[in-house]
Short mmCIF file of C-alpha atoms in Angstrom, two decimals:
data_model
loop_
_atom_site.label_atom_id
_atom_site.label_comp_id
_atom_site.label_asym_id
_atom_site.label_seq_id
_atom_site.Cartn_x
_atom_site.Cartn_y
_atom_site.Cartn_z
CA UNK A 1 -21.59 -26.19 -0.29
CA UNK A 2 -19.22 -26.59 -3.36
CA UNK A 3 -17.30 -23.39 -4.34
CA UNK A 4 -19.27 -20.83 -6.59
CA UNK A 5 -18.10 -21.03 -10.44
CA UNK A 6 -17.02 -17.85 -10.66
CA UNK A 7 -15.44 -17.56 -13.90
CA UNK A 8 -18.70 -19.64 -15.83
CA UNK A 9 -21.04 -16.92 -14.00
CA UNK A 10 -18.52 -13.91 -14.92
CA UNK A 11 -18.23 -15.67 -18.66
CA UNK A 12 -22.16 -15.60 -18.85
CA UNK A 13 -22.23 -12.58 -17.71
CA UNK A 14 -20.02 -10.83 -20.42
CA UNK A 15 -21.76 -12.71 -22.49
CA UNK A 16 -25.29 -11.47 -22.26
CA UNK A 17 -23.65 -8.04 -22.19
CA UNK A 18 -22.02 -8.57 -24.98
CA UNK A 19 -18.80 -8.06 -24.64
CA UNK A 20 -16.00 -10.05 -26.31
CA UNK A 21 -14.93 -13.83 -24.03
CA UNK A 22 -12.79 -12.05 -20.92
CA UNK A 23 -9.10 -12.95 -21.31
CA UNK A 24 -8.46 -14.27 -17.80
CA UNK A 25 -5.07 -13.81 -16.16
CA UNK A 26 -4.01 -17.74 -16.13
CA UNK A 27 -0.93 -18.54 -14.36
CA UNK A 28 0.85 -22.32 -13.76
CA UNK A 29 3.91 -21.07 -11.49
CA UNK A 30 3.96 -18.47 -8.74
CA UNK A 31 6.75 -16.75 -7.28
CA UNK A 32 7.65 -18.01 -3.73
CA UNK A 33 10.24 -16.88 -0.87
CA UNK A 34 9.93 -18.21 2.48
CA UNK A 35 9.56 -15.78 5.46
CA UNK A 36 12.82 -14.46 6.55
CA UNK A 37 12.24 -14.68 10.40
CA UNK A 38 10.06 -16.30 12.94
CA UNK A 39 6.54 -15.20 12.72
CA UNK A 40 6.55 -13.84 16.63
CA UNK A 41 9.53 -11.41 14.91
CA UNK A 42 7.85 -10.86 11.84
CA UNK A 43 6.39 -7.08 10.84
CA UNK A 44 2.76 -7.93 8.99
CA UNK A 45 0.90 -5.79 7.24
CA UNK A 46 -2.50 -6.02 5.21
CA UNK A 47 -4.02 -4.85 1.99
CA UNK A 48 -7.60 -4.74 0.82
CA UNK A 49 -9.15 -4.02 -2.44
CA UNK A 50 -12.80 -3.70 -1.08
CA UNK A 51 -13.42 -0.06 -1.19
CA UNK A 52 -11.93 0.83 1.79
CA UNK A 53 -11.38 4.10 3.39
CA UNK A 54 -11.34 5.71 6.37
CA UNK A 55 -14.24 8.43 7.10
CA UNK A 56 -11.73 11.14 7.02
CA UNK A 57 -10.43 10.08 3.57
CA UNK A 58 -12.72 10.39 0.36
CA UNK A 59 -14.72 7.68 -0.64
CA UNK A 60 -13.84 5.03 -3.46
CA UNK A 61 -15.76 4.95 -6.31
CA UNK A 62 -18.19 2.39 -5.82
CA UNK A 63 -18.17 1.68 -9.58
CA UNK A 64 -14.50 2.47 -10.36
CA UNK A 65 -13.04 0.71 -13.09
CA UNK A 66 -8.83 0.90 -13.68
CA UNK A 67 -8.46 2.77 -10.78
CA UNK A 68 -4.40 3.02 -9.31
CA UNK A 69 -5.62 4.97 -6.28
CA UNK A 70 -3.73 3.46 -3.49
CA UNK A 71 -4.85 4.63 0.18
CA UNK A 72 -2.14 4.65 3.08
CA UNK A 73 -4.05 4.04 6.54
CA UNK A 74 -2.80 4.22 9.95
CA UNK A 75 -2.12 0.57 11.50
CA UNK A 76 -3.92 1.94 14.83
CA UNK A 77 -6.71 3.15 12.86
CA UNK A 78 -9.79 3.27 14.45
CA UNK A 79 -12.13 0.32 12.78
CA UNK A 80 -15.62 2.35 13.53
CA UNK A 81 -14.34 4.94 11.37
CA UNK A 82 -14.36 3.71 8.05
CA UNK A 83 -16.78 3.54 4.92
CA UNK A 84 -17.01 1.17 2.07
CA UNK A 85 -17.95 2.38 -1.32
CA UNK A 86 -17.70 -0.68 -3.94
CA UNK A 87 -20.97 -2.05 -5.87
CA UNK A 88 -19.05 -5.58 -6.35
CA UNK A 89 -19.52 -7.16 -3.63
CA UNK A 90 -22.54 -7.11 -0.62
CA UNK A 91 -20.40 -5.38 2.20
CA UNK A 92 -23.67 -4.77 4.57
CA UNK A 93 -21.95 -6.80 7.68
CA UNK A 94 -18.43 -5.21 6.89
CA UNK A 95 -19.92 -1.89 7.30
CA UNK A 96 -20.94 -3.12 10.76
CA UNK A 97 -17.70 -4.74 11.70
CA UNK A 98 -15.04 -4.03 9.28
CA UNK A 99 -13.70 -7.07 10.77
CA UNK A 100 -15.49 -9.12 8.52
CA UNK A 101 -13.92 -8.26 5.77
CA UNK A 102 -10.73 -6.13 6.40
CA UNK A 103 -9.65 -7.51 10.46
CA UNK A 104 -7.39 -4.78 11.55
CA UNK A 105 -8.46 -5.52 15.81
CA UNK A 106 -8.26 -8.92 15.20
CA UNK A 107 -4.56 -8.27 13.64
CA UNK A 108 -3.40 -5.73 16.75
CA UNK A 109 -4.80 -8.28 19.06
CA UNK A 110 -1.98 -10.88 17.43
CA UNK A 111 1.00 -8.53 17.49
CA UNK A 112 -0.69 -7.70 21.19
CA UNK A 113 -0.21 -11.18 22.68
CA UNK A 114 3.25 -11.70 20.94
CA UNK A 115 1.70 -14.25 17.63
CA UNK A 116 3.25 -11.98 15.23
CA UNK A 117 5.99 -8.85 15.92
CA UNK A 118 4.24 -6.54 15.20
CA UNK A 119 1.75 -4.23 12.73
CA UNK A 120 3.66 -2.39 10.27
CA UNK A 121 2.90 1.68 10.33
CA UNK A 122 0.82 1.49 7.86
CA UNK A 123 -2.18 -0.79 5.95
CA UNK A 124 -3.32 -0.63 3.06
CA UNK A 125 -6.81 -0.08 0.62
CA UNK A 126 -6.18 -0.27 -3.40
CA UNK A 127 -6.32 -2.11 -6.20
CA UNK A 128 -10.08 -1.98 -5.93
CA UNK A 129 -13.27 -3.18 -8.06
CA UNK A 130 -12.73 -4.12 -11.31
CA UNK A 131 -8.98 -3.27 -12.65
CA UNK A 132 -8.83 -4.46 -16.58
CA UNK A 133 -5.08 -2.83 -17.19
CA UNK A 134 -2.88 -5.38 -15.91
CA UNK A 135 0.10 -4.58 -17.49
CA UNK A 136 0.05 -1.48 -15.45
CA UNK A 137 -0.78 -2.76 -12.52
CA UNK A 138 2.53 -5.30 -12.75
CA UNK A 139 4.77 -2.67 -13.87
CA UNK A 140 3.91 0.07 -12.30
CA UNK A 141 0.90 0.07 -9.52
CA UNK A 142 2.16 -3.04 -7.76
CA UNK A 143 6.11 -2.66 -7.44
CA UNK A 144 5.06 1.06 -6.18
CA UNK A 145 2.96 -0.27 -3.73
CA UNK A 146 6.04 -2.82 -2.92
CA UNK A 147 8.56 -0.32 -2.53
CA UNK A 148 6.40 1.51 0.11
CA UNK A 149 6.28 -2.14 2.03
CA UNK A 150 9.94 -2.26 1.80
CA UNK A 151 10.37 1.30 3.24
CA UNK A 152 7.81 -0.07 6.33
CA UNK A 153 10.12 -2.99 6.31
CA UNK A 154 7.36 -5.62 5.76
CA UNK A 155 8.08 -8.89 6.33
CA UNK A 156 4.68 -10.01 5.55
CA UNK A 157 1.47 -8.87 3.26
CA UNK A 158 -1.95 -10.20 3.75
CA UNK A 159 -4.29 -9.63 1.09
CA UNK A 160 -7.76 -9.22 1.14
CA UNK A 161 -9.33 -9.27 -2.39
CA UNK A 162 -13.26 -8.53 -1.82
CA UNK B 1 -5.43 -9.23 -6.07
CA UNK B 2 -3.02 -12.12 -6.79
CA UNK B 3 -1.26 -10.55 -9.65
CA UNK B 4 -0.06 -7.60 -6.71
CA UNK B 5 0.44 -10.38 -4.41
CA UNK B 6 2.84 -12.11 -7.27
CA UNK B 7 4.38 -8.67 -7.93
CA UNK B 8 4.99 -8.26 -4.08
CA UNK B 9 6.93 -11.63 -3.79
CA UNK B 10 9.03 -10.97 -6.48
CA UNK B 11 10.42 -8.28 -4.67
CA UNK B 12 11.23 -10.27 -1.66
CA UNK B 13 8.47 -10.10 0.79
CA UNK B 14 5.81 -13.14 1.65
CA UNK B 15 2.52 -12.51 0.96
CA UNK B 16 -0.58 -14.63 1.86
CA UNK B 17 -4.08 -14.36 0.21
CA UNK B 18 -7.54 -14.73 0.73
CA UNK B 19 -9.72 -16.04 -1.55
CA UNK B 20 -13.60 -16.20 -1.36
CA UNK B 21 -13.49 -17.02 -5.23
CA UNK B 22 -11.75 -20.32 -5.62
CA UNK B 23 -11.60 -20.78 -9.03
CA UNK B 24 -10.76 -16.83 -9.83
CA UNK B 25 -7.83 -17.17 -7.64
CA UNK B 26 -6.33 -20.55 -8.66
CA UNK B 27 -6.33 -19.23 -12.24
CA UNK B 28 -3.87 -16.58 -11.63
CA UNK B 29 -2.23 -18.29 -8.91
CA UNK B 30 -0.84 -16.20 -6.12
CA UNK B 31 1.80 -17.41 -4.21
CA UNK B 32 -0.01 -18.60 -0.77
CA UNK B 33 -3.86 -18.49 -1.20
CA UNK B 34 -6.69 -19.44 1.90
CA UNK B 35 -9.47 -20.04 0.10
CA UNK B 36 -12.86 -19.57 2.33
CA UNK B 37 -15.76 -20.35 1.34
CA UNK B 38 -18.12 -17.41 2.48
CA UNK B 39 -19.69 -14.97 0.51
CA UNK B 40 -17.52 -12.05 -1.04
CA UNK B 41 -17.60 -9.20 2.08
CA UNK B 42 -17.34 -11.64 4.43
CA UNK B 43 -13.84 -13.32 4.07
CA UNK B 44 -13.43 -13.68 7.63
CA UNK B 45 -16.87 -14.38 8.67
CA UNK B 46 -19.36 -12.49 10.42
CA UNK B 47 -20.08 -9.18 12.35
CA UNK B 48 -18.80 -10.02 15.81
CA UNK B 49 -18.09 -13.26 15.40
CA UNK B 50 -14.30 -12.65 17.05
CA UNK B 51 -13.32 -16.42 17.05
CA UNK B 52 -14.22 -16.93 13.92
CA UNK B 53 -12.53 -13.84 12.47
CA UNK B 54 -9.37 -14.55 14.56
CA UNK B 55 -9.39 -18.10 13.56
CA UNK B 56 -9.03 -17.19 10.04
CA UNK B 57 -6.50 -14.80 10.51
CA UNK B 58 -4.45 -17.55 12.49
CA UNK B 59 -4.93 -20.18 9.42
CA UNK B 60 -3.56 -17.35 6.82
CA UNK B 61 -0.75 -16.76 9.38
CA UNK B 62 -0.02 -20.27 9.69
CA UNK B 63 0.13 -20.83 5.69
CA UNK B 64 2.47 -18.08 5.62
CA UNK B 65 4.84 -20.03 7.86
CA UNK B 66 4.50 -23.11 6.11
CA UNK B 67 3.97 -23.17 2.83
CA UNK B 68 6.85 -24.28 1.19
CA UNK B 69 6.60 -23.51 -2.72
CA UNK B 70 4.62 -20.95 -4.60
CA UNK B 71 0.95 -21.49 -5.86
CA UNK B 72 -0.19 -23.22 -2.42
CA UNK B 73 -3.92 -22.95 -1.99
CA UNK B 74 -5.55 -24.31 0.92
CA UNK B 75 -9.26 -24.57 1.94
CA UNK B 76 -10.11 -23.43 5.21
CA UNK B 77 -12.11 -25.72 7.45
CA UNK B 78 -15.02 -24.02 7.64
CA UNK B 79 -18.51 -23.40 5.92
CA UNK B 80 -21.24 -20.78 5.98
CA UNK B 81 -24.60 -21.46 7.60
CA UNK B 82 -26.76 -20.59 4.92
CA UNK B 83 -26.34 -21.07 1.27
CA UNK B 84 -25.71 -18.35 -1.07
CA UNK B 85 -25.20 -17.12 -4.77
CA UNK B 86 -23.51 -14.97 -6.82
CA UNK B 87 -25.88 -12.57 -9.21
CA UNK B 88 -23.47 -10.07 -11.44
CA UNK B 89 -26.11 -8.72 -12.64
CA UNK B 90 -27.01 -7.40 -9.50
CA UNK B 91 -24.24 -6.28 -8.25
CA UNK B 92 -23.70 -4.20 -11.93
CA UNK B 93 -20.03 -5.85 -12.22
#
């Protein structure tokens, strides 16, 4: 199966709402440094913007639009014990096995059997749904979130856009 | 996503994405990008499907390790078993 057209469908979209073309973010460089150590010594953590949390945190706003809120979450969470709240995206099977979309056992397991060093302290839920202020989110949301990797001393971020 | 991802390597730490939206993600190119084509909630595959949730993982991992310039994006070998669609309407985006 080719790749959806995300942007035509999202352009249509707007469209028959609408609401003036979306300026799209459109980059032809990205920044690049290569991993400072061997992966087996590396500390990895993950981020997800999915809607997130864990049942003993509120839930996200399934509709939330320009929201900063940025949740800190236990690496040895327990994965039965979240909830997802986000009306973008179909997240029936992740709310079975949050695995599917967000694979925090499947992440342990690694740093268990030596692939990576280890799982920083903490991962990571933000940056969720549909975020249309991205001048904040480069100069203020995201080097936040990056100073808080550099105090877990992250060698690594995987991110999980939903 | 990418643009935090972009931020984050600026500051000096690696970051790997993944993508279930190909084209959404090459426009703002992130740094290191798996793209998988699966639905959107199911980056890494299904409900108890360990291997292939673990073999995901692994191929992020291993683009981490060695990509070696920014803007990589690399499709992941694999391919859902039924087709499906995206309907914004539906899911009031």
């Amino acid at each position: 199966m080719q790749p959806i057209r995300y942007v035509d469908a999202l352009n249509r979209h707007y469209a028959s709402l609408g609401h003036p073309p979306y300026r799209w973010t459109i980059n032809d460089s990205a920044p690049f440094v290569k991993l400072s150590k061997p992966l087996a010594e590396c500390t990895v953590t993950m981020l997800t913007s999915g809607g997130i949390s864990q049942c003993s945190a509120l839930p996200w706003n399934a509709e939330a639009r320009n929201d900063h809120r940025l949740d800190a979450i236990p690496a040895g969470a327990a994965t039965d014990a979240f909830q997802i709240h986000d009306a973008y995206y179909d997240h029936r099977d992740a709310d079975r096995d949050l695995n599917c979309q967000f694979p925090l056992d499947r992440l342990r397991e690694l740093a268990e059997e030596g692939a990576i060093g280890r799982v920083a302290d903490r991962v990571w839920s933000g940056f969720m749904g549909r975020i249309y202020d991205r001048t904040r989110v480069i100069n203020e949301s995201a080097p936040a979130f990056a100073a808080e990797l550099e105090k877990d001393e992250v060698d690594l971020l995987i991110a999980v856009p939903a | 996503m990418g643009l935090v991802a972009r931020v984050v390597e600026e500051r000096g730490i690696a970051t790997v994405c993944i993508s279930t939206g190909r084209d959404l993600t090459a426009q703002v190119m992130p740094p290191r990008t798996l793209f998988v084509n699966h639905p959107m909630g199911n980056a890494f595959g299904a409900p108890g499907d360990v291997a292939m949730q673990r073999a995901i993982l692994e191929q992020a991992l291993n683009l981490a390790v060695n990509a070696d310039h920014g803007g990589v994006l690399v499709d992941a070998p694999v391919a859902w078993p039924t087709p499906f669609t995206f309907a914004p309407a539906q899911s009031r985006m």
